[in-house]
Coordinates of C-alpha atoms in Angstrom, one line a residue:
M60 CA 150.5 93.5 204.6
S61 CA 153.3 95.2 206.6
I62 CA 154.7 93.6 209.7
R63 CA 153.3 96.4 211.8
R64 CA 149.8 95.9 210.3
K65 CA 150.1 92.1 210.9
I66 CA 151.0 92.6 214.5
S67 CA 148.1 95.1 214.9
H68 CA 145.7 92.7 213.3
I69 CA 146.9 89.8 215.5
K70 CA 146.6 92.0 218.6
H71 CA 143.0 93.1 217.6
S72 CA 142.0 89.5 216.9
L73 CA 143.3 88.2 220.2
N74 CA 141.4 90.8 222.1
L75 CA 143.0 89.5 225.3
P76 CA 142.0 92.3 227.7
R77 CA 138.4 91.8 226.9
I78 CA 138.6 88.0 227.1
I79 CA 140.4 88.2 230.5
S80 CA 137.8 90.7 231.7
L81 CA 135.1 88.2 230.6
V82 CA 136.8 85.4 232.5
K83 CA 137.1 87.5 235.6
T84 CA 133.4 88.3 235.4
A85 CA 132.3 84.8 234.7
A86 CA 134.3 82.9 237.3
P87 CA 136.7 85.1 239.3
R88 CA 137.2 82.6 242.1
W89 CA 138.1 79.7 239.8
L90 CA 140.4 81.9 237.8
Y91 CA 142.5 82.7 240.9
I92 CA 142.4 79.1 242.1
S93 CA 143.7 77.9 238.7
L94 CA 146.5 80.5 238.5
T95 CA 147.6 79.7 242.1
L96 CA 147.7 75.9 241.4
I97 CA 149.7 76.5 238.2
V98 CA 152.3 78.6 240.0
L99 CA 152.6 76.0 242.8
E100 CA 152.8 73.2 240.2
T101 CA 155.6 75.0 238.3
L102 CA 157.6 75.7 241.5
V103 CA 157.4 72.0 242.5
F104 CA 158.4 71.0 238.9
F105 CA 161.5 73.2 239.1
A106 CA 162.3 71.8 242.5
S107 CA 162.1 68.2 241.3
L108 CA 164.4 69.0 238.3
Y109 CA 167.0 70.7 240.6
L110 CA 166.8 67.9 243.1
M111 CA 167.5 65.4 240.3
K112 CA 170.6 67.4 239.2
L113 CA 171.9 67.4 242.8
L114 CA 171.2 63.7 243.1
I115 CA 173.1 62.9 239.9
D116 CA 176.0 65.1 240.9
I117 CA 176.3 63.3 244.3
V118 CA 176.3 59.9 242.6
A119 CA 178.9 61.0 240.1
K120 CA 181.2 62.4 242.8
T121 CA 180.8 59.5 245.3
T122 CA 183.9 57.4 245.8
L123 CA 183.7 53.7 246.3
H124 CA 182.8 52.5 249.9
S125 CA 181.9 56.0 251.0
T126 CA 180.0 56.0 254.3
E127 CA 178.3 59.4 254.0
A128 CA 177.1 59.1 250.4
P129 CA 174.3 56.6 250.9
T130 CA 172.7 58.8 253.5
E131 CA 172.9 61.8 251.2
I132 CA 171.5 59.8 248.3
I133 CA 168.6 58.4 250.3
R134 CA 167.8 61.9 251.5
F135 CA 167.7 63.3 247.9
V136 CA 165.8 60.3 246.6
I137 CA 163.1 60.9 249.3
L138 CA 163.0 64.6 248.6
S139 CA 162.7 63.9 244.8
G140 CA 160.0 61.4 245.5
V141 CA 158.0 63.8 247.6
A142 CA 158.4 66.5 245.0
G143 CA 157.2 64.1 242.3
V144 CA 154.1 63.0 244.2
L145 CA 153.3 66.7 245.2
Y146 CA 153.7 67.7 241.5
F147 CA 151.3 64.9 240.4
V148 CA 148.7 66.0 243.0
L149 CA 149.0 69.7 242.1
R150 CA 148.8 68.9 238.4
S151 CA 145.6 66.8 238.9
F152 CA 143.8 69.5 240.9
S153 CA 145.1 72.2 238.5
A154 CA 143.5 70.3 235.5
Y155 CA 140.2 70.0 237.4
S156 CA 140.2 73.7 238.3
I157 CA 140.9 74.6 234.6
E158 CA 138.0 72.3 233.5
V159 CA 135.6 74.0 236.0
L160 CA 136.8 77.5 234.9
S161 CA 136.4 76.8 231.2
T162 CA 132.9 75.2 231.8
K163 CA 131.7 78.3 233.7
V164 CA 133.0 80.7 231.0
S165 CA 131.3 78.6 228.3
E166 CA 128.0 78.7 230.1
Y167 CA 128.4 82.4 230.8
I168 CA 128.9 83.2 227.1
N169 CA 126.0 80.9 226.2
N170 CA 123.7 82.6 228.6
K171 CA 124.8 86.1 227.4
V172 CA 124.2 85.1 223.8
H173 CA 120.7 83.7 224.6
E174 CA 120.0 86.8 226.7
K175 CA 120.9 89.1 223.8
A176 CA 119.0 87.0 221.3
V177 CA 115.8 87.3 223.4
D178 CA 116.4 91.0 224.0
L179 CA 116.9 92.0 220.3
Q180 CA 113.9 93.4 218.5
L181 CA 112.0 91.5 215.8
S182 CA 113.8 93.4 212.9
F183 CA 117.0 91.5 213.5
Y184 CA 115.1 88.2 213.0
E185 CA 114.0 89.4 209.6
S186 CA 117.5 90.1 208.5
P187 CA 119.8 87.4 206.9
S188 CA 122.9 89.3 208.0
Y189 CA 121.8 88.9 211.7
Y190 CA 121.5 85.1 211.2
N191 CA 125.1 85.0 210.0
V192 CA 126.3 86.9 213.1
L193 CA 124.1 84.6 215.3
K194 CA 125.4 81.4 213.7
R195 CA 129.0 82.5 214.3
A196 CA 128.2 83.5 217.9
L197 CA 126.5 80.2 218.6
E198 CA 129.6 78.4 217.2
A199 CA 131.7 80.4 219.6
G200 CA 129.5 79.8 222.5
T201 CA 129.7 76.0 222.8
D202 CA 133.2 74.7 223.1
K203 CA 135.3 77.6 221.9
P204 CA 135.4 79.6 225.1
G205 CA 136.3 76.6 227.2
L206 CA 139.0 75.6 224.7
L207 CA 140.3 79.2 224.7
I208 CA 140.5 79.4 228.5
T209 CA 142.1 76.0 228.8
T210 CA 144.7 76.8 226.2
L211 CA 145.4 80.2 227.7
I212 CA 146.1 78.7 231.1
E213 CA 148.1 75.9 229.5
I214 CA 150.2 78.5 227.8
V215 CA 150.8 80.3 231.1
K216 CA 151.6 76.9 232.7
N217 CA 154.0 76.0 229.8
F218 CA 155.7 79.4 230.0
L219 CA 156.3 78.9 233.7
S220 CA 157.5 75.4 233.1
L221 CA 159.7 76.6 230.3
A222 CA 161.1 79.3 232.7
A223 CA 162.0 76.5 235.1
V224 CA 163.6 74.4 232.4
A225 CA 165.3 77.4 230.9
S226 CA 166.9 78.2 234.2
V227 CA 168.4 74.7 234.3
L228 CA 169.5 75.0 230.6
L229 CA 171.2 78.3 231.4
L230 CA 173.3 76.6 234.0
I231 CA 174.5 74.3 231.3
N232 CA 174.9 76.9 228.4
W233 CA 173.0 80.1 227.8
L234 CA 172.9 79.5 224.0
L235 CA 170.7 76.5 224.1
L236 CA 167.3 78.1 224.6
P237 CA 167.7 80.9 222.0
I238 CA 168.7 78.3 219.4
I239 CA 165.7 76.1 219.8
T240 CA 163.4 79.2 220.1
L241 CA 164.7 80.4 216.8
F242 CA 163.9 77.1 215.1
V243 CA 160.4 76.8 216.6
L244 CA 159.3 80.4 215.8
P245 CA 158.6 79.8 212.0
T246 CA 156.0 77.1 212.8
L247 CA 154.2 79.6 215.1
L248 CA 154.1 82.3 212.4
I249 CA 152.7 79.8 209.8
R250 CA 149.9 78.8 212.2
L251 CA 149.0 82.4 213.0
K252 CA 148.9 83.2 209.3
Y253 CA 146.6 80.3 208.4
S254 CA 144.4 80.8 211.4
R255 CA 143.6 84.3 210.0
K256 CA 143.0 82.9 206.6
L257 CA 140.7 80.2 208.0
N258 CA 138.7 82.9 209.8
I259 CA 138.3 85.0 206.6
L260 CA 137.1 81.8 204.9
R261 CA 134.7 81.0 207.8
I262 CA 133.1 84.4 207.6
A263 CA 132.7 84.1 203.8
Q264 CA 131.2 80.7 204.1
T265 CA 128.7 81.5 206.9
S266 CA 125.7 82.0 204.5
M267 CA 126.4 78.7 202.7
E268 CA 126.8 76.9 206.1
R269 CA 123.4 78.2 207.2
K270 CA 121.9 77.0 203.9
S271 CA 123.4 73.5 204.3
G272 CA 122.0 73.5 207.9
Y273 CA 118.6 74.5 206.5
F274 CA 118.6 71.5 204.1
S275 CA 119.8 69.2 206.8
N276 CA 117.0 70.4 209.1
L277 CA 114.4 69.7 206.3
I278 CA 115.8 66.2 205.9
T279 CA 116.1 65.2 209.5
T280 CA 113.1 66.8 211.3
D281 CA 109.4 66.8 211.0
T282 CA 109.2 70.3 209.6
A283 CA 108.5 69.1 206.1
A284 CA 108.4 65.3 206.6
K285 CA 105.0 64.7 205.0
E286 CA 105.7 66.7 201.9
I287 CA 109.2 65.3 201.4
R288 CA 107.7 61.8 201.3
T289 CA 104.7 62.7 199.3
Y290 CA 106.6 64.5 196.6
S291 CA 109.7 62.3 196.9
L292 CA 111.9 65.3 197.6
G293 CA 114.5 63.4 199.7
G294 CA 117.0 62.7 197.0
Y295 CA 116.8 66.2 195.6
L296 CA 117.4 67.8 199.1
R297 CA 120.2 65.4 199.9
Q298 CA 121.9 66.3 196.6
K299 CA 121.5 70.1 197.4
F300 CA 123.0 69.5 200.8
S301 CA 125.9 67.4 199.4
D302 CA 126.7 70.0 196.7
I303 CA 127.1 72.7 199.3
R304 CA 129.1 70.6 201.7
Y305 CA 131.4 69.5 198.9
T306 CA 132.1 73.2 198.0
L307 CA 132.7 74.2 201.6
L308 CA 135.0 71.3 202.4
K309 CA 136.9 71.7 199.2
E310 CA 137.8 75.3 200.1
K311 CA 138.7 74.4 203.7
L312 CA 140.8 71.3 202.8
S313 CA 142.7 73.3 200.1
L314 CA 143.7 75.9 202.7
S315 CA 144.6 73.1 205.2
L316 CA 146.8 71.4 202.6
K317 CA 148.8 74.6 202.0
R318 CA 149.2 75.1 205.8
T319 CA 150.3 71.5 206.3
Q320 CA 153.0 71.7 203.5
L321 CA 154.5 74.8 205.1
E322 CA 154.3 73.3 208.6
V323 CA 156.1 70.1 207.4
F324 CA 159.0 72.4 206.2
T325 CA 159.2 74.5 209.4
T326 CA 158.9 71.5 211.7
A327 CA 161.7 69.8 209.9
L328 CA 163.8 73.0 210.6
S329 CA 162.9 72.7 214.3
Y330 CA 164.2 69.1 214.4
I331 CA 167.4 70.2 212.8
G332 CA 167.7 72.6 215.7
I333 CA 167.4 69.8 218.1
F334 CA 170.2 67.8 216.6
F335 CA 172.3 71.0 216.3
C336 CA 171.9 71.5 220.1
I337 CA 172.7 67.9 220.8
G338 CA 175.9 68.2 218.8
F339 CA 176.8 71.4 220.5
I340 CA 176.4 70.0 224.0
A341 CA 178.2 66.8 223.1
L342 CA 181.2 68.7 222.0
K343 CA 181.1 70.6 225.3
A344 CA 181.0 67.3 227.1
V345 CA 184.0 66.0 225.2
S346 CA 186.0 69.1 226.0
G347 CA 185.2 68.7 229.7
E348 CA 183.2 72.0 230.0
T349 CA 180.1 70.2 231.4
S350 CA 179.7 67.8 234.3
T351 CA 178.0 64.4 234.3
G352 CA 175.0 65.9 236.1
D353 CA 174.8 68.7 233.5
I354 CA 174.8 66.2 230.6
T355 CA 172.2 64.0 232.3
L356 CA 170.1 67.0 233.1
F357 CA 170.4 68.2 229.5
L358 CA 169.1 64.9 228.2
V359 CA 166.1 65.3 230.5
A360 CA 165.5 69.1 230.3
F361 CA 166.3 69.8 226.7
P362 CA 163.5 67.5 225.1
Q363 CA 161.1 69.0 227.7
A364 CA 162.1 72.6 226.7
F365 CA 161.6 71.7 223.0
T366 CA 158.3 70.1 223.7
L367 CA 157.2 73.1 225.8
L368 CA 158.1 75.5 223.1
Q369 CA 156.1 73.5 220.6
H370 CA 153.1 73.4 222.9
I371 CA 153.4 77.2 223.4
A372 CA 153.5 77.7 219.7
A373 CA 150.5 75.4 219.2
G374 CA 148.7 77.1 222.1
V375 CA 149.2 80.6 220.8
S376 CA 147.8 79.4 217.4
V377 CA 144.7 77.8 219.1
V378 CA 144.2 81.0 221.3
Y379 CA 144.4 83.2 218.2
Q380 CA 142.0 81.1 216.2
N381 CA 139.5 80.7 219.1
S382 CA 139.8 84.4 220.0
I383 CA 138.5 85.1 216.5
Y384 CA 135.5 82.9 217.2
I385 CA 134.9 84.6 220.6
N386 CA 135.0 88.0 218.8
S387 CA 131.9 86.7 216.9
A388 CA 130.1 86.4 220.2
F389 CA 131.2 89.9 221.2
E390 CA 129.9 91.1 217.8
L391 CA 126.5 89.7 218.7
L392 CA 126.6 91.1 222.2
E393 CA 127.4 94.6 220.9
L394 CA 124.2 94.7 218.7
Q395 CA 121.8 97.3 219.9
N396 CA 118.0 97.8 219.5
H397 CA 116.9 100.9 217.6
F398 CA 113.7 101.5 219.4
D399 CA 112.9 105.2 219.9
Q400 CA 112.9 105.3 223.7
H401 CA 111.9 108.3 225.8
A402 CA 114.5 109.3 228.4
Q403 CA 111.9 108.9 231.2
Q404 CA 109.9 105.7 231.1
E405 CA 106.4 106.4 232.2
C406 CA 104.0 104.0 234.0
I407 CA 101.1 102.7 232.0
P408 CA 97.9 104.3 233.2
S409 CA 95.6 101.9 235.1
D410 CA 92.3 103.5 234.0
E411 CA 90.0 100.9 232.5
S412 CA 88.4 103.0 229.8
V413 CA 91.3 103.5 227.5
S414 CA 91.8 103.3 223.7
I415 CA 94.7 102.5 221.5
R416 CA 94.9 105.0 218.6
L417 CA 97.0 104.9 215.4
N418 CA 97.5 108.5 214.3
N419 CA 98.7 108.9 210.7
V420 CA 101.0 105.9 211.0
R421 CA 103.4 105.1 208.2
F422 CA 105.9 102.3 208.1
T423 CA 108.7 101.0 205.9
Y424 CA 110.6 97.8 206.8
P425 CA 114.3 98.2 207.4
H426 CA 116.3 97.6 204.2
S427 CA 113.2 98.2 202.1
E428 CA 112.3 101.2 200.0
K429 CA 108.6 100.4 199.6
E430 CA 106.2 101.8 202.2
T431 CA 104.1 99.0 203.8
L432 CA 101.6 101.1 205.7
S433 CA 100.5 104.6 204.6
G434 CA 98.6 107.1 206.7
I435 CA 96.8 104.6 209.0
N436 CA 94.3 106.2 211.4
L437 CA 92.2 103.8 213.5
T438 CA 91.0 103.4 217.1
I439 CA 90.7 100.4 219.3
P440 CA 88.5 101.3 222.3
S441 CA 88.4 99.1 225.4
G442 CA 85.4 96.8 225.6
K443 CA 84.9 96.9 221.9
I444 CA 85.6 94.5 219.1
I445 CA 87.4 95.8 216.0
G446 CA 87.7 93.9 212.8
L447 CA 90.5 94.1 210.2
V448 CA 90.0 92.6 206.8
G449 CA 91.9 92.8 203.5
L450 CA 93.5 90.6 200.9
N451 CA 96.9 88.9 201.5
G452 CA 99.7 91.5 201.5
A453 CA 97.3 94.4 202.5
G454 CA 99.4 95.2 205.6
K455 CA 97.3 93.6 208.4
S456 CA 100.1 91.5 210.0
T457 CA 102.5 94.5 209.8
L458 CA 99.9 96.6 211.6
I459 CA 99.7 94.0 214.3
K460 CA 103.5 94.1 214.7
L461 CA 103.3 97.8 215.2
L462 CA 100.5 97.5 217.7
C463 CA 102.6 95.0 219.7
R464 CA 105.6 97.3 219.4
L465 CA 107.7 94.7 217.6
Y466 CA 108.5 97.7 215.3
D467 CA 108.1 101.4 215.7
P468 CA 106.3 103.5 213.1
T469 CA 108.5 105.3 210.5
E470 CA 106.1 108.2 210.9
G471 CA 103.1 109.0 213.1
Q472 CA 102.1 107.8 216.5
I473 CA 100.5 104.9 218.3
L474 CA 98.8 106.3 221.4
W475 CA 97.7 104.6 224.6
G476 CA 95.1 107.1 225.6
D477 CA 97.0 110.4 225.0
T478 CA 100.4 108.9 225.6
D479 CA 102.8 107.7 222.9
I480 CA 103.6 104.0 223.6
R481 CA 107.3 104.8 223.1
A482 CA 107.1 106.4 226.5
F483 CA 106.5 103.0 228.1
E484 CA 109.0 100.2 228.7
P485 CA 108.4 97.8 225.8
Q486 CA 107.9 94.7 228.0
H487 CA 105.5 96.4 230.3
Y488 CA 103.5 97.7 227.3
R489 CA 103.3 94.3 225.7
K490 CA 101.9 92.8 228.8
Q491 CA 98.8 94.9 228.1
L492 CA 98.3 92.9 224.8
G493 CA 97.4 89.2 224.4
I494 CA 97.8 87.9 220.9
V495 CA 97.3 84.8 218.8
F496 CA 99.6 85.1 215.8
Q497 CA 98.7 83.5 212.5
D498 CA 101.9 81.5 212.7
F499 CA 101.4 80.6 216.4
N500 CA 104.1 78.4 217.9
K501 CA 103.6 74.8 219.0
Y502 CA 105.5 74.4 222.3
S503 CA 106.5 70.9 223.3
F504 CA 105.6 71.6 226.9
T505 CA 102.7 70.4 228.9
A506 CA 99.2 71.6 228.1
G507 CA 99.2 73.6 231.3
E508 CA 102.5 75.2 230.5
N509 CA 101.3 76.1 226.9
I510 CA 98.4 78.0 228.6
F511 CA 100.6 79.4 231.4
F512 CA 102.9 81.1 228.9
G513 CA 100.1 83.7 228.5
N514 CA 101.1 85.1 231.9
I515 CA 104.3 83.7 233.3
N516 CA 104.8 86.7 235.7
D517 CA 102.4 85.2 238.3
P518 CA 102.4 81.6 239.7
F519 CA 100.5 79.1 237.6
N520 CA 96.8 79.0 238.5
L521 CA 95.1 75.7 237.4
A522 CA 91.6 77.0 237.8
R523 CA 92.4 80.0 235.7
A524 CA 94.0 77.7 233.1
K525 CA 90.9 75.5 233.0
D526 CA 88.8 78.6 232.5
A527 CA 91.0 79.8 229.6
A528 CA 90.9 76.3 228.0
A529 CA 87.1 76.2 228.3
K530 CA 86.9 79.6 226.5
S531 CA 89.1 78.4 223.7
G532 CA 87.6 75.0 223.3
A533 CA 90.8 73.2 224.4
A534 CA 89.4 71.8 227.6
S535 CA 87.6 68.9 226.0
F536 CA 90.7 67.3 224.5
I537 CA 93.1 68.2 227.3
E538 CA 90.9 66.6 229.9
S539 CA 90.5 63.5 227.9
F540 CA 94.2 62.7 228.4
P541 CA 95.1 60.6 231.5
N542 CA 97.4 63.3 232.8
A543 CA 95.2 66.2 231.7
Y544 CA 97.0 69.5 232.0
D545 CA 100.3 67.7 232.8
T546 CA 100.3 66.0 229.4
T547 CA 103.3 66.9 227.2
M548 CA 102.1 68.2 223.8
G549 CA 103.7 66.9 220.5
R550 CA 105.9 64.0 219.7
T551 CA 109.2 65.8 220.2
F552 CA 109.8 64.2 223.6
E553 CA 108.9 60.9 225.3
D554 CA 105.3 60.5 226.5
G555 CA 104.2 63.4 224.3
R556 CA 100.7 63.4 222.8
E557 CA 100.3 64.6 219.2
V558 CA 97.3 66.8 218.6
S559 CA 95.8 68.2 215.4
I560 CA 96.6 71.7 214.1
G561 CA 93.2 72.9 215.2
Q562 CA 93.8 71.7 218.7
W563 CA 97.2 73.4 218.8
Q564 CA 95.4 76.6 217.8
K565 CA 92.9 76.2 220.6
L566 CA 95.9 76.0 223.0
A567 CA 97.2 79.3 221.5
L568 CA 93.8 80.8 222.0
A569 CA 93.8 79.6 225.7
R570 CA 97.2 81.1 226.1
C571 CA 95.7 84.5 225.0
F572 CA 92.6 84.2 227.2
Y573 CA 94.9 83.3 230.2
S574 CA 96.8 86.6 230.0
D575 CA 96.1 89.7 232.0
A576 CA 96.1 91.7 228.8
R577 CA 93.6 94.6 228.4
F578 CA 93.5 94.1 224.7
L579 CA 93.4 90.8 222.8
I580 CA 94.5 90.4 219.2
F581 CA 93.4 87.5 217.0
D582 CA 95.4 87.2 213.8
E583 CA 93.5 84.5 211.8
A584 CA 93.0 82.8 215.1
S585 CA 90.3 80.5 213.8
S586 CA 92.0 79.5 210.5
A587 CA 92.7 75.9 211.7
L588 CA 89.4 75.4 213.5
D589 CA 86.5 73.4 212.1
A590 CA 83.3 75.1 211.4
V591 CA 81.6 74.0 214.6
S592 CA 84.4 75.2 216.8
E593 CA 84.7 78.5 215.0
K594 CA 80.9 79.1 215.4
E595 CA 81.1 78.3 219.1
L596 CA 84.0 80.6 219.6
F597 CA 82.6 83.7 217.8
S598 CA 78.9 83.3 218.7
T599 CA 79.8 84.0 222.3
F600 CA 83.0 85.9 221.7
R601 CA 82.0 89.0 223.6
E602 CA 81.3 87.0 226.7
R603 CA 84.6 85.2 226.4
I604 CA 86.7 88.4 226.3
G605 CA 84.8 90.1 229.1
N606 CA 85.4 93.9 229.3
R607 CA 88.6 93.7 227.2
G608 CA 89.1 95.3 223.8
A609 CA 89.8 93.0 220.9
V610 CA 91.1 93.1 217.3
I611 CA 90.1 90.3 215.0
I612 CA 91.8 89.7 211.6
S613 CA 90.2 87.1 209.5
H614 CA 89.4 86.0 206.0
R615 CA 86.0 84.7 207.2
R616 CA 83.1 87.0 207.6
S617 CA 81.7 84.7 210.4
A618 CA 84.7 85.7 212.5
I619 CA 84.2 89.5 212.2
L620 CA 80.4 89.6 211.7
H621 CA 79.8 90.9 215.2
A622 CA 82.6 93.4 215.3
D623 CA 81.6 96.8 216.6
Y624 CA 83.7 98.5 213.9
I625 CA 85.6 97.2 210.9
Y626 CA 88.5 98.6 208.9
V627 CA 89.3 97.4 205.4
L628 CA 92.9 97.5 204.3
S629 CA 94.3 97.4 200.8
Q630 CA 97.9 98.0 199.7
G631 CA 98.8 99.4 203.1
Q632 CA 95.9 101.9 203.3
I633 CA 92.5 101.9 205.0
I634 CA 90.0 102.2 202.1
E635 CA 86.8 101.5 204.0
E636 CA 85.5 101.6 207.5
G637 CA 82.2 101.1 209.3
T638 CA 80.0 98.3 210.7
D639 CA 79.3 95.1 208.9
E640 CA 75.9 96.3 207.9
Q641 CA 77.1 99.7 206.7
L642 CA 79.9 98.2 204.7
M643 CA 77.7 95.6 203.0
Q644 CA 75.2 98.3 202.1
R645 CA 78.0 100.3 200.4
N646 CA 78.6 97.4 198.1
G647 CA 82.3 98.3 197.9
A648 CA 85.5 96.4 198.6
Y649 CA 84.2 94.8 201.8
A650 CA 81.0 93.6 200.2
N651 CA 83.0 92.1 197.3
L652 CA 85.2 90.1 199.7
F653 CA 82.0 88.5 201.2
K654 CA 79.6 88.5 198.3
E655 CA 79.1 84.7 198.4
S656 CA 77.0 85.0 201.6
T657 CA 75.8 87.4 204.1
T658 CA 76.0 84.9 207.0
E659 CA 78.3 82.1 206.0
A660 CA 82.1 82.4 206.2
A661 CA 83.8 83.1 202.9
D662 CA 87.5 82.4 202.1
Y663 CA 89.2 84.6 199.6

């Protein structure tokens, strides 16, 4: 790589204009406070050095029994003392302001990363490449921004301090600073080079890092605790984790060893530079070209200048390395959704009698060549119950994702009345739908909050939550707890109450009933319920949903028996449709699914 390309790459990786803009946006007041304190601290530091030089020169020139010298010495001692105390005070407040600034920037980036993660459409969460980007962004969003800002300000502070020291060294001899800079520079170049190599390795290892994290999560959480113990999987999983960690650490340590070997050589050169300068100034002192104050000041200032240069070199390396991490956060923040949005967002019509229609809908998942849904035409009228049945992999869950506008159709339209749903703002449209997913989530919040999540746009209404819990069958176990709806669900946190999977599903149902949605969707919403609870739910299902439309997906005939109309899916296509009675009489695919019984639930 040519020097010009290397400089261009370093400049691009540092991305300082964007980082500075980020800091100004996140905490402008604290940025200016920090910079002001640094400038004041540097000025006082320079003043203290200069006062020390004057004090030493006075002492060196004072004759024995001088009457004026003690007064002058005391005056400079007092001034030096005041400067020292003021420097300490400014340095302490400067450190605090930098800590506040870095904390605010870290929190700002964390919030932006979480905001983007929530905003991105579902397709990103079904892509391994996105999880690689997300992992790197999360790594950047914890301590890296704070470390970057702290180091940047430290570099500014060290540069200003170096300028103060350099001005003193220039009074002694102008060659001193260029000499030590020349000897420190190779270490900086080595660190920059290996920071770039470490970043390349980090990107290459992201996928394996995620895999090791997955194994660690299996071992240390309750995700698979029962099966790990039942099948004695612990040793196997630990070995898989250890193998990956060994490979990752071996590659990192190999690169670190090469960097250390080169740094030992370049650091040795820098110390040669120190002794070269010491010899140089010693010869000047012998020849009488420097004063006693200059020599004393050299012994104080020169080590400081060398240390400052080393800190600047180390700081530039840290800034470069952490800028690369911050760029990972920028990479995430630049991701864009690919929803087909109309230029003018329309308001959702408020008319109660409305239908959702799928008009010749086709869909292929991103990064897939196989079509999942082909030519789907169906209608979901308000106030009606629609059933969807089919074998696993028929496309039912994909159809639900399209209805919820988690994806847009590849071809065709989904219409709200006569309007394409792409004309509506996605969040406003989704408020019209309440859904219980097959893989519903178990929130470690209170029972009341679990239900409240069905409609968080309005203040929590306990009476309404109790009504939703009664409709779902959750009220009986919630109200048996001493704290009732204030009881934390699950064992994740203190005072939590573990409940069965069926009771968790009742909470998910209550969340759906609590919503203001005009259409409710139940994707295997009774799969974890016992037979009695399921019968109670669906025997009075129409009364429970009121005048809202509903879609029921189930493997059990008892769940869809009373649907007004039923669609049968197979391999992404609707192969049959009609009422339960009509479909059973045809003795086709639907009848074959439920041939065990005409009234009992049948799993298939």
